[in-house]
Amino acid sequence: MSEQQTSRRERKKAATRQAIANTALSMFLERGYDAVGIREVAQAADVAVTTVFAHFPSKEALVFDRDQGLQDRLVQAVTGRGARWSAAEALRDELHAMVHDLTGEQSVAFWRLVDSSEDLREYETRMWQRHADALAVAIAADRGHTEPVTTDKALARYALGVFPLARDAPDPAAAVDEIMDLVAAAWAAAR
Amino acid sequence: MSEQQTSRRERKKAATRQAIANTALSMFLERGYDAVGIREVAQAADVAVTTVFAHFPSKEALVFDRDQGLQDRLVQAVTGRGARWSAAEALRDELHAMVHDLTGEQSVAFWRLVDSSEDLREYETRMWQRHADALAVAIAADRGHTEPVTTDKALARYALGVFPLARDAPDPAAAVDEIMDLVAAAWAAAR
DNA sequence: ACGATAACGCTAACGGTTAGGAATTTGCAA
DNA sequence: TTGCAAATTCCTAACCGTTAGCGTTATCGT
């Protein structure tokens, strides 16, 4: 998959990054996001505060460590689908799978943590928006545009609006279908 | 419209609030948002820093002073429309008017200021989301729900996604129609 | 081995924000 | 008018995320 050539330097850097993120997440889960300061995280991970910010752009990013993978999955679903399915169908399938993953048993504590903090909820919103911008490029290509027009951007945002809404909904899978029905209708109308 | 009974206390409080917001906005426009600190604003408005935060929950809120009116317009457009138009049509008209206002000649400097700051752009996003939550209630009522279901919330968000997108678009009015076509199609599909 | 560079550390600060508590103003009734 | 409660403002001192400046250590290529 993503086997990079790893020099010792890169391996150590990655290890430090992971150690920081792991330490931070377990502290947040145990004592609450707001109750744990960056200085404490740094001390517990045995690094300097400046080192924390050398690896992560903000405190919130410590929690959403590995979110690049989500973006890759989304873009891949549209660009790498078989010719048998439409982009909207492929996206629906992928969103179902992702929502299933993100609402799974072992993620409950994580999302409870996110819900507990205004900052983290905001960061999540921005994260999906970032991913939506990447998805918009894939959708634009699918619809024959070299760069995203307003409609492409709108469709990408609508689809990714699933996550915040599905997490609130009593039946997440049903919410995905509900929303993707709307998106499919909008998509069909955009010709 | 909104003529509240104003005691002297309330009048003075409102005056202080306005004075702070006006001072802050003109300073931001003149010297840039990031270059002006809260302590400076307080000093220029001749109040204490704590007084600023007694009237506004954050620095960004100083800029988007009167945003409650926008929410009122949106909700009013749906709930107070004549029986002749559908909710989607009424909303499209109102959004056209609002985008026209917000892109008008005298608003150019204001939005240039917003665009200049990451914090302000984020705050704007959150603002529209707040308003979308209120609009979702009106849409839910229109569609016969006592409280918003997933689809209602989604439609409200889709419609209010107009603003960030329209401001980027070369032809804002056309962008409104583009997006409201999508929303109308989604709305029609949601039955 | 050695110079270049990346990673890390330390200190001190900046800027938004808040707690604590005093001082002042307003509303209202005696 | 006087007195009292509530609302508003003020001041000080901090807290916390974040960054700049600069020195130290580890790793890489040669």
CSV table of C-alpha atoms (C1' of nucleotides) in Angstrom, one decimal:
chain,number,residue,atom,x,y,z
A,1,MET,CA,0.0,0.0,0.0
A,2,SER,CA,2.0,2.9,1.3
A,3,GLU,CA,5.3,1.4,2.1
A,4,GLN,CA,7.6,4.3,2.2
A,5,GLN,CA,11.4,3.9,2.3
A,6,THR,CA,12.1,4.4,6.0
A,7,SER,CA,15.4,5.7,7.1
A,8,ARG,CA,16.2,5.5,10.7
A,9,ARG,CA,15.4,9.2,11.0
A,10,GLU,CA,12.0,8.8,9.4
A,11,ARG,CA,11.2,5.8,11.6
A,12,LYS,CA,12.1,7.7,14.7
A,13,LYS,CA,10.1,10.7,13.7
A,14,ALA,CA,7.1,8.5,13.0
A,15,ALA,CA,7.5,6.8,16.3
A,16,THR,CA,7.6,10.1,18.2
A,17,ARG,CA,4.6,11.2,16.4
A,18,GLN,CA,2.7,8.1,17.2
A,19,ALA,CA,3.8,8.1,20.8
A,20,ILE,CA,2.5,11.7,21.2
A,21,ALA,CA,-0.8,10.9,19.6
A,22,ASN,CA,-1.3,7.8,21.6
A,23,THR,CA,-0.4,9.4,24.9
A,24,ALA,CA,-2.6,12.4,24.2
A,25,LEU,CA,-5.6,10.3,23.1
A,26,SER,CA,-5.5,8.1,26.2
A,27,MET,CA,-5.2,11.1,28.4
A,28,PHE,CA,-8.1,12.8,26.8
A,29,LEU,CA,-10.2,9.7,27.0
A,30,GLU,CA,-9.4,9.2,30.7
A,31,ARG,CA,-9.6,12.8,32.0
A,32,GLY,CA,-11.5,14.7,29.3
A,33,TYR,CA,-10.2,16.8,26.4
A,34,ASP,CA,-10.5,20.2,28.1
A,35,ALA,CA,-9.0,19.0,31.4
A,36,VAL,CA,-5.7,18.0,29.8
A,37,GLY,CA,-3.3,20.7,28.7
A,38,ILE,CA,-0.7,20.5,25.9
A,39,ARG,CA,2.0,21.0,28.5
A,40,GLU,CA,0.8,17.9,30.3
A,41,VAL,CA,0.7,15.9,27.1
A,42,ALA,CA,4.2,16.9,26.3
A,43,GLN,CA,5.4,15.9,29.7
A,44,ALA,CA,3.7,12.6,29.7
A,45,ALA,CA,5.1,11.8,26.2
A,46,ASP,CA,8.5,13.0,27.4
A,47,VAL,CA,8.9,15.6,24.7
A,48,ALA,CA,9.0,19.4,24.5
A,49,VAL,CA,5.9,21.4,23.8
A,50,THR,CA,7.5,22.6,20.7
A,51,THR,CA,8.0,19.1,19.5
A,52,VAL,CA,4.2,18.4,19.8
A,53,PHE,CA,3.5,21.3,17.5
A,54,ALA,CA,6.2,20.2,15.2
A,55,HIS,CA,4.2,17.1,14.5
A,56,PHE,CA,0.7,18.4,14.9
A,57,PRO,CA,-0.7,21.8,13.8
A,58,SER,CA,-3.0,22.1,16.7
A,59,LYS,CA,-4.3,20.4,19.9
A,60,GLU,CA,-7.3,19.1,18.1
A,61,ALA,CA,-5.2,17.4,15.4
A,62,LEU,CA,-3.8,15.2,18.1
A,63,VAL,CA,-7.2,13.5,18.3
A,64,PHE,CA,-7.9,13.2,14.6
A,65,ASP,CA,-4.5,11.8,13.9
A,66,ARG,CA,-5.1,9.5,11.0
A,67,ASP,CA,-7.7,11.3,9.0
A,68,GLN,CA,-5.9,11.4,5.7
A,69,GLY,CA,-7.0,7.8,5.2
A,70,LEU,CA,-10.6,8.8,5.1
A,71,GLN,CA,-10.0,11.3,2.3
A,72,ASP,CA,-8.1,8.6,0.3
A,73,ARG,CA,-11.0,6.2,0.7
A,74,LEU,CA,-13.5,8.7,-0.6
A,75,VAL,CA,-11.5,9.9,-3.6
A,76,GLN,CA,-10.6,6.3,-4.4
A,77,ALA,CA,-14.3,5.2,-4.3
A,78,VAL,CA,-15.1,7.7,-7.1
A,79,THR,CA,-12.0,7.5,-9.2
A,80,GLY,CA,-11.3,3.8,-8.8
A,81,ARG,CA,-14.7,2.3,-9.2
A,82,GLY,CA,-15.6,-0.2,-11.8
A,83,ALA,CA,-17.3,1.0,-14.9
A,84,ARG,CA,-20.4,-0.9,-13.8
A,85,TRP,CA,-21.4,1.6,-11.1
A,86,SER,CA,-22.1,5.3,-11.3
A,87,ALA,CA,-20.1,7.6,-9.2
A,88,ALA,CA,-23.1,8.3,-7.0
A,89,GLU,CA,-23.7,4.6,-6.4
A,90,ALA,CA,-20.0,4.0,-5.6
A,91,LEU,CA,-20.0,6.9,-3.2
A,92,ARG,CA,-23.1,5.6,-1.5
A,93,ASP,CA,-21.5,2.2,-0.9
A,94,GLU,CA,-18.3,3.7,0.4
A,95,LEU,CA,-20.2,6.0,2.8
A,96,HIS,CA,-22.2,3.1,4.1
A,97,ALA,CA,-18.9,1.3,4.8
A,98,MET,CA,-17.3,4.3,6.4
A,99,VAL,CA,-20.3,5.1,8.6
A,100,HIS,CA,-20.4,1.5,9.6
A,101,ASP,CA,-16.8,1.7,10.6
A,102,LEU,CA,-17.1,5.0,12.4
A,103,THR,CA,-20.1,3.9,14.4
A,104,GLY,CA,-18.7,0.6,15.4
A,105,GLU,CA,-18.4,-0.7,18.9
A,106,GLN,CA,-14.8,0.3,19.4
A,107,SER,CA,-15.4,3.9,18.2
A,108,VAL,CA,-18.1,4.8,20.7
A,109,ALA,CA,-15.7,6.2,23.3
A,110,PHE,CA,-13.8,8.1,20.6
A,111,TRP,CA,-16.9,9.9,19.3
A,112,ARG,CA,-18.2,10.5,22.8
A,113,LEU,CA,-14.9,12.4,23.3
A,114,VAL,CA,-15.4,14.4,20.2
A,115,ASP,CA,-19.0,15.3,21.1
A,116,SER,CA,-17.8,16.4,24.5
A,117,SER,CA,-15.8,19.3,23.1
A,118,GLU,CA,-16.8,22.3,21.0
A,119,ASP,CA,-13.3,22.6,19.6
A,120,LEU,CA,-13.3,19.0,18.5
A,121,ARG,CA,-16.7,19.2,16.9
A,122,GLU,CA,-15.6,22.3,15.0
A,123,TYR,CA,-12.4,20.6,13.9
A,124,GLU,CA,-14.4,17.6,12.7
A,125,THR,CA,-16.5,19.9,10.5
A,126,ARG,CA,-13.5,21.5,9.0
A,127,MET,CA,-12.0,18.1,8.4
A,128,TRP,CA,-15.0,16.9,6.4
A,129,GLN,CA,-14.9,20.2,4.5
A,130,ARG,CA,-11.3,19.6,3.6
A,131,HIS,CA,-12.2,16.1,2.4
A,132,ALA,CA,-15.1,17.5,0.5
A,133,ASP,CA,-12.8,19.8,-1.4
A,134,ALA,CA,-10.7,16.8,-2.5
A,135,LEU,CA,-13.9,14.8,-3.3
A,136,ALA,CA,-15.1,17.8,-5.4
A,137,VAL,CA,-12.1,17.4,-7.7
A,138,ALA,CA,-12.9,13.7,-8.2
A,139,ILE,CA,-16.6,14.5,-8.9
A,140,ALA,CA,-15.7,17.3,-11.3
A,141,ALA,CA,-13.5,14.8,-13.2
A,142,ASP,CA,-16.3,12.4,-13.3
A,143,ARG,CA,-18.7,15.0,-14.6
A,144,GLY,CA,-16.3,16.0,-17.3
A,145,HIS,CA,-14.9,19.2,-15.7
A,146,THR,CA,-11.2,19.9,-15.5
A,147,GLU,CA,-11.8,21.8,-12.2
A,148,PRO,CA,-14.7,21.9,-9.8
A,149,VAL,CA,-17.6,24.2,-10.6
A,150,THR,CA,-20.1,25.3,-8.0
A,151,THR,CA,-22.3,22.2,-8.6
A,152,ASP,CA,-19.4,19.8,-8.1
A,153,LYS,CA,-18.4,21.5,-4.8
A,154,ALA,CA,-22.0,21.5,-3.6
A,155,LEU,CA,-22.5,17.8,-4.4
A,156,ALA,CA,-19.3,16.8,-2.6
A,157,ARG,CA,-20.3,18.8,0.5
A,158,TYR,CA,-23.8,17.4,0.5
A,159,ALA,CA,-22.5,13.8,0.4
A,160,LEU,CA,-20.0,14.4,3.2
A,161,GLY,CA,-22.7,16.1,5.3
A,162,VAL,CA,-23.7,12.5,6.0
A,163,PHE,CA,-21.2,12.1,8.9
A,164,PRO,CA,-22.4,14.7,11.3
A,165,LEU,CA,-26.0,13.9,10.5
A,166,ALA,CA,-25.7,10.1,10.6
A,167,ARG,CA,-24.0,10.2,14.0
A,168,ASP,CA,-26.9,12.1,15.4
A,169,ALA,CA,-29.5,9.9,13.8
A,170,PRO,CA,-31.0,6.9,15.6
A,171,ASP,CA,-30.3,4.6,12.6
A,172,PRO,CA,-27.1,5.7,11.0
A,173,ALA,CA,-27.4,3.3,8.0
A,174,ALA,CA,-30.9,4.6,7.2
A,175,ALA,CA,-29.6,8.2,7.5
A,176,VAL,CA,-27.0,7.4,4.9
A,177,ASP,CA,-29.6,6.2,2.5
A,178,GLU,CA,-31.9,9.1,3.2
A,179,ILE,CA,-29.2,11.6,2.4
A,180,MET,CA,-27.8,9.8,-0.5
A,181,ASP,CA,-31.3,9.7,-2.0
A,182,LEU,CA,-31.2,13.5,-1.8
A,183,VAL,CA,-27.7,13.6,-3.3
A,184,ALA,CA,-28.6,11.2,-6.1
A,185,ALA,CA,-31.7,13.3,-7.0
A,186,ALA,CA,-29.6,16.5,-7.0
A,187,TRP,CA,-26.9,14.8,-9.0
A,188,ALA,CA,-29.4,13.6,-11.6
A,189,ALA,CA,-30.8,17.1,-11.8
A,190,ALA,CA,-27.4,18.6,-12.5
A,191,ARG,CA,-27.2,18.2,-16.2
B,1,MET,CA,-41.1,44.8,13.9
B,2,SER,CA,-38.8,44.2,16.9
B,3,GLU,CA,-39.5,47.2,19.0
B,4,GLN,CA,-38.6,46.0,22.5
B,5,GLN,CA,-39.6,48.1,25.5
B,6,THR,CA,-36.3,49.8,26.3
B,7,SER,CA,-35.5,50.8,29.8
B,8,ARG,CA,-32.6,53.2,30.3
B,9,ARG,CA,-30.5,50.3,31.4
B,10,GLU,CA,-31.2,48.3,28.2
B,11,ARG,CA,-30.6,51.4,26.1
B,12,LYS,CA,-27.3,52.0,27.7
B,13,LYS,CA,-26.3,48.4,27.4
B,14,ALA,CA,-27.2,48.4,23.7
B,15,ALA,CA,-25.3,51.6,23.1
B,16,THR,CA,-22.2,50.2,24.7
B,17,ARG,CA,-22.5,47.1,22.6
B,18,GLN,CA,-22.8,49.1,19.4
B,19,ALA,CA,-20.0,51.4,20.3
B,20,ILE,CA,-17.7,48.4,20.9
B,21,ALA,CA,-18.7,46.7,17.6
B,22,ASN,CA,-18.4,49.9,15.6
B,23,THR,CA,-15.0,50.7,17.0
B,24,ALA,CA,-13.8,47.2,16.5
B,25,LEU,CA,-15.0,46.9,12.9
B,26,SER,CA,-13.5,50.2,11.8
B,27,MET,CA,-10.2,49.3,13.4
B,28,PHE,CA,-10.2,45.9,11.7
B,29,LEU,CA,-11.1,47.4,8.3
B,30,GLU,CA,-8.3,50.0,8.7
B,31,ARG,CA,-5.5,47.9,10.1
B,32,GLY,CA,-6.4,44.3,9.5
B,33,TYR,CA,-8.2,41.7,11.8
B,34,ASP,CA,-5.1,40.0,13.1
B,35,ALA,CA,-3.2,43.2,13.6
B,36,VAL,CA,-5.7,44.6,16.1
B,37,GLY,CA,-5.9,43.0,19.6
B,38,ILE,CA,-8.8,42.8,21.9
B,39,ARG,CA,-6.9,45.0,24.4
B,40,GLU,CA,-6.6,47.7,21.8
B,41,VAL,CA,-10.3,47.5,20.9
B,42,ALA,CA,-11.2,47.8,24.5
B,43,GLN,CA,-9.0,50.8,25.0
B,44,ALA,CA,-10.2,52.6,21.9
B,45,ALA,CA,-13.8,52.0,22.9
B,46,ASP,CA,-13.0,53.1,26.4
B,47,VAL,CA,-14.2,50.0,28.2
B,48,ALA,CA,-12.5,47.2,30.0
B,49,VAL,CA,-11.6,44.0,28.3
B,50,THR,CA,-14.0,42.0,30.4
B,51,THR,CA,-16.8,44.3,29.2
B,52,VAL,CA,-16.1,43.4,25.6
B,53,PHE,CA,-16.5,39.8,26.5
B,54,ALA,CA,-19.6,40.6,28.5
B,55,HIS,CA,-21.2,41.7,25.2
B,56,PHE,CA,-19.6,39.4,22.7
B,57,PRO,CA,-18.6,35.8,23.2
B,58,SER,CA,-15.5,36.0,21.1
B,59,LYS,CA,-13.4,38.3,19.0
B,60,GLU,CA,-14.9,37.1,15.8
B,61,ALA,CA,-18.4,37.9,17.0
B,62,LEU,CA,-17.4,41.5,17.0
B,63,VAL,CA,-17.3,41.4,13.3
B,64,PHE,CA,-20.6,39.5,12.7
B,65,ASP,CA,-22.5,41.7,15.1
B,66,ARG,CA,-25.9,41.7,13.6
B,67,ASP,CA,-26.3,38.2,12.2
B,68,GLN,CA,-29.5,37.4,14.0
B,69,GLY,CA,-31.4,39.4,11.4
B,70,LEU,CA,-30.2,37.0,8.7
B,71,GLN,CA,-31.7,34.0,10.6
B,72,ASP,CA,-34.9,35.9,11.0
B,73,ARG,CA,-35.2,36.6,7.3
B,74,LEU,CA,-34.6,33.0,6.4
B,75,VAL,CA,-37.1,31.5,8.8
B,76,GLN,CA,-39.6,34.2,7.9
B,77,ALA,CA,-39.3,33.5,4.2
B,78,VAL,CA,-40.5,29.9,4.8
B,79,THR,CA,-43.0,30.4,7.6
B,80,GLY,CA,-44.5,33.7,6.4
B,81,ARG,CA,-44.8,33.1,2.7
B,82,GLY,CA,-48.1,33.4,0.8
B,83,ALA,CA,-49.9,30.1,0.1
B,84,ARG,CA,-49.2,30.7,-3.6
B,85,TRP,CA,-45.6,29.7,-3.5
B,86,SER,CA,-43.9,26.5,-2.3
B,87,ALA,CA,-41.4,26.7,0.5
B,88,ALA,CA,-38.5,25.9,-1.9
B,89,GLU,CA,-39.6,28.8,-4.2
B,90,ALA,CA,-39.9,31.2,-1.3
B,91,LEU,CA,-36.5,30.2,-0.1
B,92,ARG,CA,-34.9,30.7,-3.5
B,93,ASP,CA,-36.3,34.2,-3.7
B,94,GLU,CA,-35.1,35.1,-0.3
B,95,LEU,CA,-31.6,33.7,-0.9
B,96,HIS,CA,-31.4,35.7,-4.1
B,97,ALA,CA,-32.3,38.8,-2.2
B,98,MET,CA,-29.8,38.0,0.6
B,99,VAL,CA,-27.0,37.2,-1.8
B,100,HIS,CA,-27.7,40.4,-3.6
B,101,ASP,CA,-27.5,42.4,-0.4
B,102,LEU,CA,-24.3,40.6,0.8
B,103,THR,CA,-22.5,41.1,-2.5
B,104,GLY,CA,-23.5,44.7,-2.9
B,105,GLU,CA,-21.2,47.5,-3.4
B,106,GLN,CA,-21.0,48.6,0.2
B,107,SER,CA,-20.3,45.1,1.5
B,108,VAL,CA,-17.2,44.5,-0.6
B,109,ALA,CA,-14.8,45.7,2.1
B,110,PHE,CA,-16.5,43.7,4.8
B,111,TRP,CA,-16.2,40.4,2.9
B,112,ARG,CA,-12.7,41.2,2.0
B,113,LEU,CA,-12.0,41.5,5.7
B,114,VAL,CA,-13.7,38.1,6.4
B,115,ASP,CA,-11.8,36.5,3.6
B,116,SER,CA,-8.5,37.8,5.0
B,117,SER,CA,-8.8,35.8,8.2
B,118,GLU,CA,-9.0,32.0,8.8
B,119,ASP,CA,-10.8,32.6,12.1
B,120,LEU,CA,-13.4,34.8,10.5
B,121,ARG,CA,-14.1,32.3,7.7
B,122,GLU,CA,-14.5,29.6,10.2
B,123,TYR,CA,-16.8,31.7,12.3
B,124,GLU,CA,-18.9,32.4,9.2
B,125,THR,CA,-19.3,28.7,8.5
B,126,ARG,CA,-20.5,28.1,12.1
B,127,MET,CA,-22.9,31.0,11.7
B,128,TRP,CA,-24.6,29.6,8.7
B,129,GLN,CA,-24.7,26.3,10.4
B,130,ARG,CA,-26.5,27.9,13.4
B,131,HIS,CA,-28.9,29.5,11.0
B,132,ALA,CA,-29.4,26.2,9.2
B,133,ASP,CA,-30.5,24.6,12.4
B,134,ALA,CA,-33.2,27.2,12.8
B,135,LEU,CA,-34.2,26.9,9.2
B,136,ALA,CA,-34.4,23.1,9.6
B,137,VAL,CA,-37.2,23.6,12.2
B,138,ALA,CA,-39.2,25.8,9.7
B,139,ILE,CA,-38.6,23.3,6.9
B,140,ALA,CA,-39.7,20.4,9.2
B,141,ALA,CA,-42.9,22.2,10.0
B,142,ASP,CA,-43.5,22.8,6.3
B,143,ARG,CA,-43.1,19.1,5.6
B,144,GLY,CA,-45.4,18.1,8.4
B,145,HIS,CA,-42.8,17.1,11.1
B,146,THR,CA,-43.0,18.3,14.6
B,147,GLU,CA,-39.2,18.3,14.9
B,148,PRO,CA,-36.5,18.1,12.2
B,149,VAL,CA,-35.6,14.7,10.8
B,150,THR,CA,-32.4,14.0,9.0
B,151,THR,CA,-33.8,15.1,5.6
B,152,ASP,CA,-35.0,18.4,7.0
B,153,LYS,CA,-31.6,19.2,8.5
B,154,ALA,CA,-29.9,18.2,5.3
B,155,LEU,CA,-32.1,20.4,3.1
B,156,ALA,CA,-31.6,23.4,5.3
B,157,ARG,CA,-27.8,22.9,5.2
B,158,TYR,CA,-27.8,22.5,1.5
B,159,ALA,CA,-29.7,25.7,0.9
B,160,LEU,CA,-27.5,27.7,3.2
B,161,GLY,CA,-24.4,26.3,1.6
B,162,VAL,CA,-25.2,28.9,-1.0
B,163,PHE,CA,-23.4,31.7,0.7
B,164,PRO,CA,-19.8,30.5,0.9
B,165,LEU,CA,-20.2,29.0,-2.6
B,166,ALA,CA,-21.9,32.0,-4.2
B,167,ARG,CA,-19.3,34.4,-2.9
B,168,ASP,CA,-16.6,32.4,-4.6
B,169,ALA,CA,-18.5,32.1,-7.8
B,170,PRO,CA,-18.0,34.6,-10.7
B,171,ASP,CA,-21.7,35.1,-11.0
B,172,PRO,CA,-23.3,34.9,-7.5
B,173,ALA,CA,-26.9,35.1,-8.8
B,174,ALA,CA,-26.3,32.2,-11.2
B,175,ALA,CA,-24.7,30.2,-8.4
B,176,VAL,CA,-27.8,30.7,-6.3
B,177,ASP,CA,-29.9,29.2,-9.1
B,178,GLU,CA,-27.5,26.4,-9.7
B,179,ILE,CA,-27.6,25.4,-6.1
B,180,MET,CA,-31.3,25.9,-5.6
B,181,ASP,CA,-32.0,23.7,-8.6
B,182,LEU,CA,-30.1,21.0,-6.7
B,183,VAL,CA,-32.0,21.7,-3.6
B,184,ALA,CA,-35.3,21.7,-5.3
B,185,ALA,CA,-34.6,18.4,-6.9
B,186,ALA,CA,-33.6,16.9,-3.6
B,187,TRP,CA,-36.6,18.4,-1.9
B,188,ALA,CA,-38.9,16.9,-4.6
B,189,ALA,CA,-37.2,13.5,-4.1
B,190,ALA,CA,-37.8,13.6,-0.4
B,191,ARG,CA,-41.3,12.2,-0.2
C,1,DA,C1',35.6,11.5,10.6
C,2,DC,C1',33.1,15.6,9.3
C,3,DG,C1',30.1,19.0,7.7
C,4,DA,C1',25.1,19.6,6.6
C,5,DT,C1',20.7,19.1,8.0
C,6,DA,C1',16.7,17.4,10.4
C,7,DA,C1',14.8,16.7,14.9
C,8,DC,C1',14.4,18.1,19.4
C,9,DG,C1',14.7,21.1,23.6
C,10,DC,C1',14.4,25.4,26.5
C,11,DT,C1',12.8,29.8,27.5
C,12,DA,C1',10.0,33.6,27.0
C,13,DA,C1',6.5,35.6,25.1
C,14,DC,C1',1.9,36.8,22.6
C,15,DG,C1',-3.1,37.0,22.2
C,16,DG,C1',-7.8,35.4,23.3
C,17,DT,C1',-10.3,34.3,27.2
C,18,DT,C1',-11.8,33.8,32.0
C,19,DA,C1',-12.1,33.8,37.3
C,20,DG,C1',-12.4,36.6,41.3
C,21,DG,C1',-14.0,40.3,43.4
C,22,DA,C1',-14.5,45.4,44.0
C,23,DA,C1',-16.9,49.6,42.4
C,24,DT,C1',-20.5,51.9,40.1
C,25,DT,C1',-25.0,52.5,38.0
C,26,DT,C1',-29.8,51.6,37.6
C,27,DG,C1',-34.5,50.0,39.0
C,28,DC,C1',-37.7,49.9,42.5
C,29,DA,C1',-40.0,50.3,46.7
C,30,DA,C1',-40.4,52.1,51.4
D,1,DT,C1',-35.6,61.1,49.5
D,2,DT,C1',-33.4,57.0,51.1
D,3,DG,C1',-32.1,52.4,51.0
D,4,DC,C1',-31.4,48.1,48.9
D,5,DA,C1',-31.0,44.5,45.2
D,6,DA,C1',-29.6,43.6,40.8
D,7,DA,C1',-27.2,44.6,36.7
D,8,DT,C1',-23.2,46.4,34.7
D,9,DT,C1',-18.6,47.7,34.5
D,10,DC,C1',-13.9,47.6,36.0
D,11,DC,C1',-9.2,45.9,37.5
D,12,DT,C1',-5.9,42.4,38.2
D,13,DA,C1',-4.0,38.2,37.5
D,14,DA,C1',-3.9,34.5,35.6
D,15,DC,C1',-4.7,30.2,32.1
D,16,DC,C1',-4.0,27.9,27.8
D,17,DG,C1',-2.9,27.2,23.0
D,18,DT,C1',0.6,28.7,20.1
D,19,DT,C1',4.9,30.7,18.2
D,20,DA,C1',9.7,32.8,17.8
D,21,DG,C1',14.4,32.6,18.8
D,22,DC,C1',18.1,30.0,19.5
D,23,DG,C1',21.0,26.4,21.3
D,24,DT,C1',21.7,21.1,21.4
D,25,DT,C1',21.6,16.4,19.7
D,26,DA,C1',21.1,12.8,16.3
D,27,DT,C1',21.3,11.2,11.7
D,28,DC,C1',22.7,11.3,6.9
D,29,DG,C1',25.8,11.5,3.0
D,30,DT,C1',30.5,11.7,1.8
